[in-house]
């Protein structure tokens, strides 16, 4: 299927509740064409933020979920064989650079380092991408912007971004929104009323305190929204929380009991 720019336009405004001055800072980075790194745990609003900013800036958005099997060719492009012979197919990164889209590399740490290095020439003053197989040096469109997401909690010696990669980006920290804002997000996205959203956020806040004490990751805003949607759909709150909050996050029976008990104090 042929990739067209229109497929990547963000047609309707993605609802986004700011946590601080991230909208102004991202806009400034965009104006300076400074690549941006969004740092923070999974499910805290990074993707929604980029979608909102692409809409606000009127730019198409090309999103790439990174994984360890991804090669530089998957990003940059390759020659394909078809009835007429061989033809070059831009990869998503090349497509975005050529047409002036915002390119969002989600969870870039998952990609192999040689793949990550492929983005380097686009992030310095050259703003160019060598398409070696094709023998083309692509100059990025004036409106092209590279955005990556990065979860510092997952970092290990084997999986971390190289300093030489990190230092090419301006970074914005994302954390869990403060409770009042998070409750508004949960209510808006799931359809539960404010009181229920507030109780879900209380449970989330308690569970996040267990990070490092038996839980590897805190409960994300995404999980609280899942619980809210079940409740809004008629599921009893304790069952909804068990399914959407407790079961996914731990296999340890004692931790499950502790979290179920916490849920029972709120619902
Ligand atoms: P991430 O990219 O950080 O993993 P997402 O952006 O996918 O997380 O966030 C998960 C969900 O949480 C979103 O689909 C959205 O419903 C909600 N969400 C989180 N933060 C916000 C926010 N600040 N404004 C609006 N929705 C949000």
mmCIF file of N, CA, C and O in Angstrom, residues 74-134:
data_model
loop_
_atom_site.group_PDB
_atom_site.id
_atom_site.type_symbol
_atom_site.label_atom_id
_atom_site.label_comp_id
_atom_site.label_asym_id
_atom_site.label_seq_id
_atom_site.Cartn_x
_atom_site.Cartn_y
_atom_site.Cartn_z
ATOM 1 N N UNK A 74 14.411 -1.092 7.941
ATOM 2 C CA UNK A 74 12.990 -0.927 8.290
ATOM 3 C C UNK A 74 12.665 0.547 8.491
ATOM 4 O O UNK A 74 11.557 0.998 8.213
ATOM 5 N N UNK A 75 13.627 1.294 9.008
ATOM 6 C CA UNK A 75 13.412 2.720 9.243
ATOM 7 C C UNK A 75 13.629 3.536 7.981
ATOM 8 O O UNK A 75 12.868 4.444 7.656
ATOM 9 N N UNK A 76 14.709 3.205 7.273
ATOM 10 C CA UNK A 76 15.189 4.075 6.197
ATOM 11 C C UNK A 76 14.556 3.723 4.852
ATOM 12 O O UNK A 76 14.184 4.608 4.081
ATOM 13 N N UNK A 77 14.427 2.429 4.577
ATOM 14 C CA UNK A 77 13.811 2.009 3.314
ATOM 15 C C UNK A 77 14.624 0.922 2.632
ATOM 16 O O UNK A 77 15.719 0.583 3.076
ATOM 17 N N UNK A 78 14.054 0.368 1.570
ATOM 18 C CA UNK A 78 14.730 -0.723 0.868
ATOM 19 C C UNK A 78 14.209 -0.812 -0.574
ATOM 20 O O UNK A 78 13.164 -0.234 -0.898
ATOM 21 N N UNK A 79 14.969 -1.526 -1.384
ATOM 22 C CA UNK A 79 14.489 -1.819 -2.736
ATOM 23 C C UNK A 79 13.527 -3.001 -2.687
ATOM 24 O O UNK A 79 13.773 -3.983 -1.988
ATOM 25 N N UNK A 80 12.425 -2.892 -3.403
ATOM 26 C CA UNK A 80 11.454 -3.982 -3.491
ATOM 27 C C UNK A 80 11.415 -4.479 -4.926
ATOM 28 O O UNK A 80 11.650 -3.717 -5.862
ATOM 29 N N UNK A 81 11.111 -5.750 -5.048
ATOM 30 C CA UNK A 81 10.954 -6.347 -6.382
ATOM 31 C C UNK A 81 9.476 -6.392 -6.727
ATOM 32 O O UNK A 81 8.678 -6.889 -5.945
ATOM 33 N N UNK A 82 9.090 -5.847 -7.867
ATOM 34 C CA UNK A 82 7.711 -6.055 -8.306
ATOM 35 C C UNK A 82 7.700 -6.320 -9.808
ATOM 36 O O UNK A 82 8.766 -6.498 -10.420
ATOM 37 N N UNK A 83 6.533 -6.333 -10.409
ATOM 38 C CA UNK A 83 6.406 -6.740 -11.808
ATOM 39 C C UNK A 83 7.285 -5.905 -12.733
ATOM 40 O O UNK A 83 7.835 -6.399 -13.710
ATOM 41 N N UNK A 84 7.426 -4.625 -12.391
ATOM 42 C CA UNK A 84 8.215 -3.742 -13.283
ATOM 43 C C UNK A 84 9.710 -3.771 -12.988
ATOM 44 O O UNK A 84 10.475 -3.061 -13.616
ATOM 45 N N UNK A 85 10.114 -4.557 -12.006
ATOM 46 C CA UNK A 85 11.529 -4.610 -11.662
ATOM 47 C C UNK A 85 11.728 -4.211 -10.218
ATOM 48 O O UNK A 85 10.894 -4.523 -9.368
ATOM 49 N N UNK A 86 12.807 -3.510 -9.964
ATOM 50 C CA UNK A 86 13.035 -3.094 -8.577
ATOM 51 C C UNK A 86 12.628 -1.640 -8.432
ATOM 52 O O UNK A 86 12.797 -0.831 -9.340
ATOM 53 N N UNK A 87 12.086 -1.333 -7.255
ATOM 54 C CA UNK A 87 11.798 0.071 -6.983
ATOM 55 C C UNK A 87 12.093 0.336 -5.512
ATOM 56 O O UNK A 87 11.995 -0.542 -4.657
ATOM 57 N N UNK A 88 12.473 1.564 -5.277
ATOM 58 C CA UNK A 88 12.821 1.962 -3.912
ATOM 59 C C UNK A 88 11.558 2.303 -3.132
ATOM 60 O O UNK A 88 10.654 2.964 -3.629
ATOM 61 N N UNK A 89 11.505 1.838 -1.882
ATOM 62 C CA UNK A 89 10.387 2.188 -1.004
ATOM 63 C C UNK A 89 10.952 2.895 0.225
ATOM 64 O O UNK A 89 11.756 2.319 0.968
ATOM 65 N N UNK A 90 10.547 4.148 0.416
ATOM 66 C CA UNK A 90 10.983 4.866 1.618
ATOM 67 C C UNK A 90 10.505 4.143 2.858
ATOM 68 O O UNK A 90 9.337 3.742 2.935
ATOM 69 N N UNK A 91 11.373 4.027 3.870
ATOM 70 C CA UNK A 91 10.922 3.596 5.197
ATOM 71 C C UNK A 91 10.233 4.767 5.888
ATOM 72 O O UNK A 91 10.281 5.903 5.400
ATOM 73 N N UNK A 92 9.593 4.525 7.030
ATOM 74 C CA UNK A 92 8.807 5.586 7.674
ATOM 75 C C UNK A 92 9.645 6.808 8.083
ATOM 76 O O UNK A 92 9.154 7.939 7.997
ATOM 77 N N UNK A 93 10.885 6.580 8.484
ATOM 78 C CA UNK A 93 11.725 7.720 8.873
ATOM 79 C C UNK A 93 12.030 8.593 7.659
ATOM 80 O O UNK A 93 11.934 9.828 7.690
ATOM 81 N N UNK A 94 12.385 7.944 6.549
ATOM 82 C CA UNK A 94 12.686 8.668 5.316
ATOM 83 C C UNK A 94 11.452 9.403 4.810
ATOM 84 O O UNK A 94 11.523 10.565 4.385
ATOM 85 N N UNK A 95 10.312 8.699 4.880
ATOM 86 C CA UNK A 95 9.057 9.299 4.439
ATOM 87 C C UNK A 95 8.791 10.594 5.220
ATOM 88 O O UNK A 95 8.459 11.642 4.639
ATOM 89 N N UNK A 96 8.960 10.519 6.548
ATOM 90 C CA UNK A 96 8.695 11.697 7.393
ATOM 91 C C UNK A 96 9.686 12.821 7.074
ATOM 92 O O UNK A 96 9.311 13.992 6.987
ATOM 93 N N UNK A 97 10.955 12.470 6.890
ATOM 94 C CA UNK A 97 11.975 13.493 6.619
ATOM 95 C C UNK A 97 11.740 14.137 5.253
ATOM 96 O O UNK A 97 11.906 15.341 5.078
ATOM 97 N N UNK A 98 11.309 13.340 4.307
ATOM 98 C CA UNK A 98 11.099 13.851 2.948
ATOM 99 C C UNK A 98 9.902 14.804 2.880
ATOM 100 O O UNK A 98 9.928 15.814 2.181
ATOM 101 N N UNK A 99 8.850 14.469 3.636
ATOM 102 C CA UNK A 99 7.599 15.218 3.495
ATOM 103 C C UNK A 99 7.328 16.200 4.629
ATOM 104 O O UNK A 99 6.282 16.857 4.647
ATOM 105 N N UNK A 100 8.237 16.285 5.602
ATOM 106 C CA UNK A 100 8.049 17.278 6.651
ATOM 107 C C UNK A 100 7.025 16.884 7.697
ATOM 108 O O UNK A 100 6.249 17.712 8.168
ATOM 109 N N UNK A 101 7.027 15.608 8.072
ATOM 110 C CA UNK A 101 6.144 15.154 9.150
ATOM 111 C C UNK A 101 6.904 15.176 10.475
ATOM 112 O O UNK A 101 8.130 15.301 10.501
ATOM 113 N N UNK A 102 6.159 15.057 11.563
ATOM 114 C CA UNK A 102 6.781 14.771 12.859
ATOM 115 C C UNK A 102 6.938 13.258 12.926
ATOM 116 O O UNK A 102 5.981 12.514 12.688
ATOM 117 N N UNK A 103 8.145 12.790 13.199
ATOM 118 C CA UNK A 103 8.403 11.354 13.270
ATOM 119 C C UNK A 103 8.587 10.970 14.726
ATOM 120 O O UNK A 103 9.489 11.485 15.388
ATOM 121 N N UNK A 104 7.724 10.102 15.227
ATOM 122 C CA UNK A 104 7.758 9.714 16.640
ATOM 123 C C UNK A 104 8.229 8.275 16.763
ATOM 124 O O UNK A 104 7.531 7.337 16.371
ATOM 125 N N UNK A 105 9.441 8.102 17.301
ATOM 126 C CA UNK A 105 9.993 6.764 17.533
ATOM 127 C C UNK A 105 9.677 6.385 18.974
ATOM 128 O O UNK A 105 10.303 6.887 19.911
ATOM 129 N N UNK A 106 8.693 5.504 19.139
ATOM 130 C CA UNK A 106 8.222 5.142 20.470
ATOM 131 C C UNK A 106 9.110 4.042 21.048
ATOM 132 O O UNK A 106 9.395 3.062 20.370
ATOM 133 N N UNK A 107 9.517 4.211 22.306
ATOM 134 C CA UNK A 107 10.373 3.237 23.017
ATOM 135 C C UNK A 107 11.648 2.935 22.224
ATOM 136 O O UNK A 107 11.959 1.784 21.911
ATOM 137 N N UNK A 108 12.381 3.984 21.961
ATOM 138 C CA UNK A 108 13.525 3.855 21.059
ATOM 139 C C UNK A 108 14.607 2.934 21.639
ATOM 140 O O UNK A 108 15.381 2.330 20.895
ATOM 141 N N UNK A 109 14.614 2.776 22.967
ATOM 142 C CA UNK A 109 15.600 1.914 23.596
ATOM 143 C C UNK A 109 15.470 0.458 23.138
ATOM 144 O O UNK A 109 16.435 -0.309 23.149
ATOM 145 N N UNK A 110 14.259 0.100 22.712
ATOM 146 C CA UNK A 110 14.036 -1.269 22.250
ATOM 147 C C UNK A 110 14.791 -1.569 20.956
ATOM 148 O O UNK A 110 15.081 -2.721 20.659
ATOM 149 N N UNK A 111 15.076 -0.543 20.174
ATOM 150 C CA UNK A 111 15.738 -0.770 18.890
ATOM 151 C C UNK A 111 17.222 -1.082 19.102
ATOM 152 O O UNK A 111 17.825 -0.627 20.071
ATOM 153 N N UNK A 112 17.782 -1.852 18.195
ATOM 154 C CA UNK A 112 19.217 -2.149 18.288
ATOM 155 C C UNK A 112 20.012 -0.867 18.073
ATOM 156 O O UNK A 112 19.568 0.052 17.390
ATOM 157 N N UNK A 113 21.218 -0.851 18.672
ATOM 158 C CA UNK A 113 21.970 0.408 18.626
ATOM 159 C C UNK A 113 22.338 0.825 17.210
ATOM 160 O O UNK A 113 22.358 2.019 16.908
ATOM 161 N N UNK A 114 22.603 -0.141 16.335
ATOM 162 C CA UNK A 114 22.957 0.260 14.971
ATOM 163 C C UNK A 114 21.767 0.925 14.286
ATOM 164 O O UNK A 114 21.925 1.782 13.412
ATOM 165 N N UNK A 115 20.565 0.545 14.722
ATOM 166 C CA UNK A 115 19.369 1.183 14.167
ATOM 167 C C UNK A 115 19.261 2.610 14.698
ATOM 168 O O UNK A 115 18.951 3.551 13.960
ATOM 169 N N UNK A 116 19.535 2.737 16.004
ATOM 170 C CA UNK A 116 19.437 4.059 16.623
ATOM 171 C C UNK A 116 20.406 5.035 15.975
ATOM 172 O O UNK A 116 20.088 6.213 15.778
ATOM 173 N N UNK A 117 21.577 4.521 15.630
ATOM 174 C CA UNK A 117 22.593 5.390 15.041
ATOM 175 C C UNK A 117 22.140 5.939 13.678
ATOM 176 O O UNK A 117 22.562 7.021 13.261
ATOM 177 N N UNK A 118 21.226 5.231 13.033
ATOM 178 C CA UNK A 118 20.727 5.697 11.727
ATOM 179 C C UNK A 118 20.059 7.067 11.828
ATOM 180 O O UNK A 118 19.991 7.806 10.847
ATOM 181 N N UNK A 119 19.573 7.401 13.036
ATOM 182 C CA UNK A 119 18.889 8.704 13.154
ATOM 183 C C UNK A 119 19.871 9.850 13.393
ATOM 184 O O UNK A 119 19.498 11.013 13.264
ATOM 185 N N UNK A 120 21.113 9.528 13.720
ATOM 186 C CA UNK A 120 22.046 10.601 14.090
ATOM 187 C C UNK A 120 22.157 11.738 13.073
ATOM 188 O O UNK A 120 22.052 12.895 13.452
ATOM 189 N N UNK A 121 22.394 11.425 11.781
ATOM 190 C CA UNK A 121 22.602 12.539 10.837
ATOM 191 C C UNK A 121 21.391 13.465 10.720
ATOM 192 O O UNK A 121 21.536 14.633 10.356
ATOM 193 N N UNK A 122 20.210 12.948 11.090
ATOM 194 C CA UNK A 122 19.020 13.802 11.032
ATOM 195 C C UNK A 122 18.923 14.728 12.237
ATOM 196 O O UNK A 122 18.113 15.651 12.250
ATOM 197 N N UNK A 123 19.709 14.426 13.267
ATOM 198 C CA UNK A 123 19.555 15.182 14.513
ATOM 199 C C UNK A 123 20.651 16.234 14.698
ATOM 200 O O UNK A 123 20.690 16.886 15.721
ATOM 201 N N UNK A 124 21.538 16.344 13.767
ATOM 202 C CA UNK A 124 22.515 17.432 13.888
ATOM 203 C C UNK A 124 22.279 18.465 12.790
ATOM 204 O O UNK A 124 21.280 18.409 12.082
ATOM 205 N N UNK A 125 23.197 19.391 12.674
ATOM 206 C CA UNK A 125 22.970 20.512 11.767
ATOM 207 C C UNK A 125 22.762 20.095 10.317
ATOM 208 O O UNK A 125 22.152 20.808 9.536
ATOM 209 N N UNK A 126 23.274 18.902 9.984
ATOM 210 C CA UNK A 126 23.128 18.459 8.588
ATOM 211 C C UNK A 126 21.658 18.241 8.243
ATOM 212 O O UNK A 126 21.243 18.461 7.117
ATOM 213 N N UNK A 127 20.882 17.776 9.224
ATOM 214 C CA UNK A 127 19.475 17.397 8.962
ATOM 215 C C UNK A 127 19.366 16.652 7.630
ATOM 216 O O UNK A 127 18.552 16.973 6.768
ATOM 217 N N UNK A 128 20.220 15.666 7.505
ATOM 218 C CA UNK A 128 20.246 14.906 6.257
ATOM 219 C C UNK A 128 20.223 13.425 6.595
ATOM 220 O O UNK A 128 20.577 13.028 7.704
ATOM 221 N N UNK A 129 19.772 12.629 5.632
ATOM 222 C CA UNK A 129 19.716 11.185 5.854
ATOM 223 C C UNK A 129 20.360 10.505 4.656
ATOM 224 O O UNK A 129 19.838 10.588 3.540
ATOM 225 N N UNK A 130 21.522 9.859 4.860
ATOM 226 C CA UNK A 130 22.126 9.163 3.730
ATOM 227 C C UNK A 130 21.362 7.875 3.427
ATOM 228 O O UNK A 130 21.203 7.035 4.303
ATOM 229 N N UNK A 131 20.855 7.752 2.208
ATOM 230 C CA UNK A 131 20.210 6.514 1.779
ATOM 231 C C UNK A 131 21.265 5.769 0.983
ATOM 232 O O UNK A 131 21.342 5.911 -0.245
ATOM 233 N N UNK A 132 22.095 5.022 1.724
ATOM 234 C CA UNK A 132 23.296 4.477 1.089
ATOM 235 C C UNK A 132 22.966 3.535 -0.064
ATOM 236 O O UNK A 132 23.569 3.613 -1.133
ATOM 237 N N UNK A 133 21.973 2.651 0.168
ATOM 238 C CA UNK A 133 21.656 1.673 -0.880
ATOM 239 C C UNK A 133 21.166 2.360 -2.145
ATOM 240 O O UNK A 133 21.334 1.867 -3.250
ATOM 241 N N UNK A 134 20.544 3.502 -1.972
ATOM 242 C CA UNK A 134 19.960 4.192 -3.119
ATOM 243 C C UNK A 134 20.924 5.227 -3.708
ATOM 244 O O UNK A 134 20.700 5.772 -4.796
#
